[in-house]
Short mmCIF file of C-alpha atoms and ligand atoms in Angstrom, two decimals:
data_model
loop_
_atom_site.label_atom_id
_atom_site.label_comp_id
_atom_site.label_asym_id
_atom_site.label_seq_id
_atom_site.Cartn_x
_atom_site.Cartn_y
_atom_site.Cartn_z
CA MET A 1 6.20 -23.93 18.57
CA THR A 2 4.60 -26.53 20.84
CA ALA A 3 0.98 -27.42 20.24
CA ALA A 4 -1.54 -27.88 23.08
CA ASN A 5 -1.04 -31.63 23.05
CA GLY A 6 2.70 -31.21 23.63
CA GLU A 7 3.64 -32.26 20.08
CA ARG A 8 5.98 -29.98 18.20
CA GLU A 9 4.25 -28.51 15.17
CA PRO A 10 5.97 -29.33 11.91
CA TYR A 11 7.97 -26.35 10.68
CA VAL A 12 6.95 -24.87 7.33
CA GLY A 13 9.15 -22.13 5.93
CA ARG A 14 9.39 -20.38 2.58
CA LEU A 15 11.77 -18.70 0.18
CA ALA A 16 9.88 -15.87 -1.48
CA PRO A 17 12.00 -14.05 -4.05
CA SER A 18 10.64 -11.23 -6.19
CA PRO A 19 11.95 -11.35 -9.77
CA THR A 20 12.99 -7.72 -9.68
CA GLY A 21 16.70 -8.33 -10.23
CA ALA A 22 19.52 -10.83 -9.93
CA LEU A 23 20.19 -12.64 -6.65
CA HIS A 24 23.19 -11.21 -4.81
CA LEU A 25 25.04 -11.92 -1.57
CA GLY A 26 22.45 -10.01 0.46
CA ASN A 27 19.32 -11.89 -0.53
CA VAL A 28 21.15 -15.22 -0.66
CA ARG A 29 22.32 -14.74 2.94
CA THR A 30 18.69 -14.30 4.01
CA PHE A 31 17.63 -17.35 1.96
CA MET A 32 20.45 -19.38 3.49
CA ILE A 33 19.22 -18.52 6.98
CA ALA A 34 15.64 -19.37 5.97
CA TYR A 35 16.80 -22.64 4.45
CA LEU A 36 18.81 -23.67 7.48
CA ARG A 37 16.08 -22.73 9.96
CA ALA A 38 13.77 -25.11 8.09
CA ARG A 39 16.10 -27.92 7.22
CA THR A 40 17.95 -28.18 10.52
CA VAL A 41 14.66 -28.99 12.28
CA GLY A 42 13.50 -31.37 9.56
CA GLY A 43 10.94 -28.83 8.34
CA ARG A 44 9.31 -28.30 4.99
CA LEU A 45 10.40 -25.48 2.73
CA LEU A 46 8.29 -23.84 0.03
CA PHE A 47 9.47 -21.78 -2.90
CA ARG A 48 7.15 -18.94 -3.81
CA MET A 49 7.86 -16.66 -6.73
CA GLU A 50 6.38 -13.24 -5.90
CA ASP A 51 5.92 -11.96 -9.43
CA LEU A 52 3.01 -9.55 -9.05
CA ASP A 53 5.00 -6.34 -9.07
CA HIS A 54 4.82 -5.78 -12.80
CA PRO A 55 6.55 -2.53 -13.42
CA ARG A 56 9.53 -3.71 -11.34
CA ASP A 57 9.64 -7.39 -12.38
CA LYS A 58 12.42 -8.16 -14.89
CA PRO A 59 12.03 -10.71 -17.67
CA GLY A 60 14.12 -13.81 -17.03
CA ALA A 61 14.81 -12.93 -13.38
CA ALA A 62 12.54 -15.68 -12.01
CA ASP A 63 14.33 -18.43 -13.93
CA ALA A 64 17.71 -16.94 -13.09
CA ALA A 65 16.83 -16.97 -9.36
CA ARG A 66 15.86 -20.65 -9.51
CA ARG A 67 19.08 -21.44 -11.37
CA ASP A 68 21.27 -19.55 -8.88
CA LEU A 69 19.61 -21.17 -5.88
CA ASP A 70 19.88 -24.61 -7.41
CA TRP A 71 23.59 -24.06 -8.15
CA LEU A 72 24.16 -22.96 -4.55
CA GLY A 73 22.63 -26.21 -3.29
CA PHE A 74 19.14 -25.06 -2.24
CA ASP A 75 16.16 -27.36 -2.65
CA TRP A 76 12.50 -27.09 -1.71
CA ASP A 77 9.46 -29.30 -1.35
CA ALA A 78 6.86 -27.39 -3.36
CA GLU A 79 6.81 -24.43 -5.69
CA PHE A 80 4.20 -21.69 -6.19
CA VAL A 81 3.97 -18.76 -8.57
CA GLN A 82 1.84 -15.85 -7.40
CA SER A 83 0.82 -14.73 -10.89
CA GLU A 84 -0.97 -18.10 -11.25
CA ARG A 85 -2.93 -17.52 -8.06
CA ARG A 86 -4.75 -14.30 -8.95
CA ALA A 87 -8.20 -15.91 -8.71
CA ARG A 88 -7.54 -16.71 -5.04
CA TYR A 89 -6.53 -13.16 -4.24
CA ARG A 90 -9.60 -11.82 -5.95
CA ALA A 91 -11.84 -14.26 -4.06
CA ALA A 92 -10.22 -13.20 -0.79
CA ILE A 93 -10.91 -9.52 -1.52
CA ASP A 94 -14.51 -10.28 -2.47
CA ASP A 95 -14.91 -12.19 0.77
CA LEU A 96 -13.39 -9.39 2.86
CA HIS A 97 -15.62 -6.90 1.05
CA ALA A 98 -18.71 -9.02 1.74
CA ARG A 99 -17.77 -9.01 5.43
CA GLY A 100 -17.26 -5.23 5.50
CA LEU A 101 -13.49 -5.60 5.88
CA ALA A 102 -12.41 -4.21 2.51
CA TYR A 103 -13.70 -1.33 0.43
CA PRO A 104 -12.97 0.44 -2.84
CA CYS A 105 -11.23 3.80 -2.50
CA VAL A 106 -10.95 6.59 -5.07
CA CYS A 107 -8.41 8.75 -3.26
CA THR A 108 -5.27 9.50 -5.22
CA ARG A 109 -1.87 9.33 -3.65
CA ARG A 110 -1.97 13.10 -3.47
CA ASP A 111 -5.27 13.07 -1.57
CA VAL A 112 -3.74 10.66 0.90
CA GLU A 113 -0.60 12.71 1.35
CA HIS A 114 -2.71 15.80 1.85
CA ALA A 115 -4.71 14.07 4.57
CA GLN A 116 -1.54 13.13 6.35
CA SER A 117 -0.51 15.55 9.05
CA ALA A 118 3.28 15.32 9.24
CA PRO A 119 4.79 12.71 6.98
CA HIS A 120 8.32 11.69 7.94
CA GLU A 121 10.75 10.13 5.58
CA GLY A 122 10.48 6.36 5.56
CA GLU A 123 7.19 6.50 7.43
CA GLN A 124 4.35 4.46 6.06
CA LEU A 125 1.62 6.49 4.44
CA PHE A 126 -1.30 6.98 6.82
CA TYR A 127 -4.78 6.72 5.31
CA PRO A 128 -7.62 8.00 7.46
CA GLY A 129 -10.44 6.00 5.84
CA THR A 130 -11.99 8.76 3.73
CA CYS A 131 -13.74 6.29 1.39
CA ARG A 132 -14.97 3.95 4.14
CA GLY A 133 -18.66 3.19 3.64
CA ARG A 134 -18.76 5.52 0.61
CA PHE A 135 -19.42 3.04 -2.21
CA ALA A 136 -21.73 0.03 -2.31
CA ASP A 137 -19.40 -1.79 -4.65
CA TRP A 138 -16.43 -1.50 -7.00
CA ASP A 139 -18.49 -0.27 -9.96
CA ALA A 140 -19.92 2.61 -7.95
CA ALA A 141 -16.37 3.67 -7.06
CA ALA A 142 -15.16 3.22 -10.65
CA ARG A 143 -17.82 5.67 -11.83
CA VAL A 144 -16.18 8.35 -9.67
CA ARG A 145 -12.60 7.55 -10.68
CA PRO A 146 -11.58 5.03 -13.33
CA GLN A 147 -8.92 3.33 -11.22
CA PRO A 148 -9.96 2.85 -7.62
CA CYS A 149 -7.96 0.66 -5.28
CA TRP A 150 -9.04 -1.83 -2.59
CA ARG A 151 -8.30 -0.99 1.03
CA PHE A 152 -8.44 -2.99 4.21
CA ARG A 153 -10.72 -1.63 6.91
CA THR A 154 -8.38 -1.55 9.86
CA PRO A 155 -10.23 -1.99 13.15
CA ASP A 156 -10.43 1.19 15.27
CA GLU A 157 -8.42 -0.49 18.00
CA ALA A 158 -5.53 -2.18 16.25
CA VAL A 159 -2.42 -2.28 18.39
CA VAL A 160 -0.44 -5.30 17.21
CA SER A 161 2.37 -6.81 19.28
CA PHE A 162 4.57 -9.74 18.42
CA THR A 163 7.97 -11.09 19.33
CA ASP A 164 10.28 -11.32 16.38
CA GLY A 165 12.76 -14.18 16.52
CA CYS A 166 15.59 -11.81 15.72
CA ALA A 167 14.42 -8.26 16.47
CA GLY A 168 12.60 -9.11 19.73
CA ALA A 169 9.47 -7.35 21.00
CA CYS A 170 7.68 -5.20 18.39
CA THR A 171 4.50 -3.24 18.67
CA GLN A 172 2.58 -0.98 16.30
CA ASP A 173 -0.67 0.89 16.58
CA VAL A 174 -1.79 0.16 13.03
CA ALA A 175 -5.00 2.18 13.32
CA ARG A 176 -3.08 5.33 14.21
CA THR A 177 0.08 4.96 12.14
CA LEU A 178 -1.10 3.26 8.97
CA GLY A 179 -4.89 3.34 8.97
CA ASP A 180 -6.69 1.55 6.15
CA PHE A 181 -3.85 0.13 4.09
CA PRO A 182 -4.15 -0.84 0.40
CA LEU A 183 -4.83 -4.43 -0.68
CA ALA A 184 -4.83 -4.09 -4.46
CA ARG A 185 -4.26 -1.40 -7.03
CA ASP A 186 -7.07 -2.53 -9.32
CA ARG A 187 -10.21 -4.66 -9.44
CA ASP A 188 -8.52 -8.00 -9.93
CA GLY A 189 -5.07 -7.17 -8.70
CA ALA A 190 -3.35 -8.08 -5.48
CA GLY A 191 -0.68 -6.08 -3.74
CA TYR A 192 2.24 -7.59 -1.88
CA THR A 193 0.58 -7.42 1.55
CA LEU A 194 -2.52 -9.30 0.45
CA ALA A 195 -0.77 -11.93 -1.66
CA ALA A 196 1.99 -12.73 0.85
CA THR A 197 -0.38 -12.80 3.81
CA LEU A 198 -2.95 -14.97 2.10
CA ASP A 199 -0.30 -17.34 0.81
CA ASP A 200 1.42 -17.67 4.18
CA LEU A 201 -1.95 -18.59 5.67
CA ALA A 202 -3.07 -20.90 2.86
CA MET A 203 0.29 -22.66 2.62
CA GLY A 204 0.51 -23.34 6.35
CA VAL A 205 3.73 -21.37 6.81
CA THR A 206 4.76 -21.47 10.49
CA GLU A 207 7.73 -19.09 10.30
CA VAL A 208 8.50 -16.21 7.95
CA VAL A 209 12.22 -15.57 7.55
CA ARG A 210 13.01 -12.44 5.52
CA GLY A 211 14.99 -9.21 5.47
CA ASP A 212 14.39 -6.71 8.27
CA ASP A 213 13.29 -4.10 5.75
CA LEU A 214 9.91 -5.86 6.04
CA LEU A 215 9.71 -5.69 9.82
CA ALA A 216 7.56 -2.56 9.60
CA ALA A 217 5.18 -4.32 7.20
CA THR A 218 4.51 -7.13 9.65
CA PRO A 219 1.85 -5.72 12.01
CA ALA A 220 -0.46 -4.99 9.06
CA GLN A 221 0.08 -8.53 7.82
CA ILE A 222 -0.81 -9.93 11.24
CA LEU A 223 -4.07 -7.94 11.27
CA LEU A 224 -4.92 -9.00 7.74
CA ARG A 225 -4.10 -12.62 8.54
CA ARG A 226 -6.62 -12.57 11.39
CA ALA A 227 -9.25 -11.06 9.09
CA LEU A 228 -8.60 -13.57 6.29
CA ALA A 229 -8.86 -16.50 8.69
CA GLY A 230 -12.10 -15.11 10.15
CA ALA A 231 -13.98 -17.51 12.37
CA ARG A 232 -11.48 -20.30 11.67
CA ALA A 233 -8.90 -18.35 13.75
CA ALA A 234 -5.46 -18.05 12.22
CA PRO A 235 -2.89 -20.59 13.38
CA PRO A 236 0.12 -19.00 15.06
CA ILE A 237 2.91 -17.77 12.85
CA ARG A 238 6.39 -16.61 13.86
CA PHE A 239 8.58 -13.98 12.23
CA PHE A 240 12.34 -13.86 11.98
CA HIS A 241 13.63 -10.68 10.38
CA VAL A 242 17.23 -10.94 9.29
CA PRO A 243 19.38 -7.79 9.48
CA LEU A 244 20.15 -6.66 5.94
CA VAL A 245 23.51 -6.83 4.24
CA VAL A 246 24.69 -3.28 3.54
CA GLY A 247 27.59 -1.59 1.79
CA PRO A 248 30.24 0.49 3.62
CA ASP A 249 27.89 3.50 3.33
CA GLY A 250 25.30 1.69 5.46
CA LYS A 251 22.86 1.44 2.52
CA ARG A 252 21.28 -1.80 1.37
CA LEU A 253 23.63 -3.78 -0.90
CA ALA A 254 23.42 -2.47 -4.47
CA LYS A 255 25.36 -2.34 -7.73
CA ARG A 256 27.53 0.58 -6.66
CA HIS A 257 29.03 -1.60 -3.90
CA GLY A 258 30.53 -3.94 -6.51
CA ASP A 259 29.15 -6.86 -8.45
CA THR A 260 27.93 -9.27 -5.77
CA ARG A 261 25.52 -11.12 -8.06
CA ILE A 262 25.70 -14.87 -7.69
CA ALA A 263 25.83 -15.24 -11.48
CA ALA A 264 28.92 -13.02 -11.60
CA TYR A 265 30.79 -15.15 -9.04
CA ARG A 266 29.81 -18.30 -10.92
CA ALA A 267 31.05 -16.82 -14.20
CA ALA A 268 34.34 -15.88 -12.50
CA GLY A 269 34.86 -19.47 -11.35
CA VAL A 270 34.03 -18.95 -7.65
CA SER A 271 32.49 -22.11 -6.20
CA ALA A 272 29.10 -22.35 -4.51
CA GLU A 273 30.87 -23.73 -1.42
CA THR A 274 33.04 -20.61 -1.20
CA ILE A 275 29.99 -18.34 -1.24
CA ILE A 276 28.08 -20.42 1.31
CA GLY A 277 31.14 -20.69 3.58
CA ARG A 278 31.66 -16.92 3.60
CA LEU A 279 27.99 -16.17 4.18
CA ALA A 280 27.80 -18.73 6.98
CA ALA A 281 30.78 -17.05 8.67
CA THR A 282 28.87 -13.74 8.73
CA CYS A 283 26.28 -15.56 10.83
CA GLY A 284 28.92 -16.91 13.19
CA TRP A 285 28.65 -20.42 11.76
CA GLY A 286 32.14 -21.57 10.89
CA ASP A 287 35.40 -19.92 9.97
CA GLY A 288 34.56 -19.00 6.37
CA ALA A 289 36.07 -22.11 4.80
CA PRO A 290 34.16 -23.44 1.77
CA VAL A 291 31.24 -25.64 2.78
CA ARG A 292 28.25 -27.22 1.06
CA LEU A 293 24.79 -26.15 2.21
CA ALA A 294 23.95 -29.78 2.97
CA GLU A 295 26.95 -30.02 5.30
CA LEU A 296 25.71 -26.97 7.20
CA VAL A 297 22.33 -28.65 7.65
CA ALA A 298 24.07 -31.57 9.30
CA ARG A 299 25.92 -29.18 11.66
CA GLY A 300 22.78 -27.29 12.81
CA PRO A 301 20.50 -26.21 14.35
CA PHE A 302 22.39 -23.00 14.93
CA ALA A 303 22.41 -20.45 17.69
CA ALA A 304 21.06 -16.99 17.04
CA ILE A 305 22.55 -14.81 14.31
CA PRO A 306 24.20 -11.43 15.00
CA LYS A 307 21.68 -8.61 15.37
CA GLU A 308 23.86 -6.09 13.54
CA ARG A 309 23.64 -5.45 9.84
CA VAL A 310 26.42 -7.13 7.89
CA VAL A 311 28.73 -4.79 6.00
CA VAL A 312 30.12 -6.03 2.69
CA LYS A 313 33.12 -3.94 1.64
CA GLY A 314 33.27 -5.07 -1.97
CA ALA A 315 32.67 -7.96 -4.27
CA SER A 316 35.78 -9.95 -3.36
CA LEU A 317 35.05 -12.93 -1.15
N1 LIG B 1 9.21 -11.08 -2.18
C1 LIG B 1 9.66 -10.20 -1.14
C2 LIG B 1 11.02 -9.66 -1.50
O1 LIG B 1 11.75 -10.28 -2.25
C3 LIG B 1 9.76 -10.89 0.20
C4 LIG B 1 8.43 -11.03 0.79
C5 LIG B 1 8.34 -11.79 2.07
O2 LIG B 1 9.27 -12.54 2.39
O3 LIG B 1 7.31 -11.63 2.73
O4 LIG B 1 11.34 -8.59 -1.04
#
């Protein structure tokens, strides 16, 4: 990204694991790409633990992820934990609410599904804005239903276009496909969209590198980013969505495809260099021979990665 004065903006990237399970070949491949995109241009890299998803978060998974990444040779310049940042998310919602850009909603999931004309599998849930302008504040909503949620007031014209570094040109009419999307499930909570978007803005992230399962979540994040920045105008941000690693059945890598957890390889005596070398080869970087992450940094920056999903046939490397 070149700034108006011709200077290249410093790159700021992030690794943002959720502690919902052990790191495996799939998420480590995405982290490796994120790491190399930052380090091969001399950029900064942040580590952000996204631990707000309580029912799904697993005890010990956050520490295990740090340990695995450290063993593989990753490093970062600063570390953040989302559960320690709740006050910021709440302040952001209050601010959006004060500006008429967020509102409490008492619709249940069933109400929303009912309002939806023809839901297709995998489609995001459309919310038509039934509770818009209905309640003066949270307490008024909570008197109608004990557990309201916060929603973003999507502008009536909200066609978002961006060019993904991997997927290319993307466009979504957020107003017509998603409508007013949720920001938080309770008064002081923060959902993934709000927390990640606010953090990317607050932490000065210039490029988001993550799995392509989040490509569809991006237009809403771009809209929310603009709203959060308000009059300050959001600095540009780029997105690079990495095709997922899948099993032979085409489904996202999971236990049934074999034990591809980093901890399992370590326990079996496989070296970090072997794992990194094999993952790098799936990107077209090298012949699969063992290599340290730091050596790959010295060989970059790298050309584009393959646009196809990577198929892992089993746990053996
Ligand atoms: N924490 C999310 C995950 O592990 C990634 C979020 C993001 O990169 O925006 O799926």
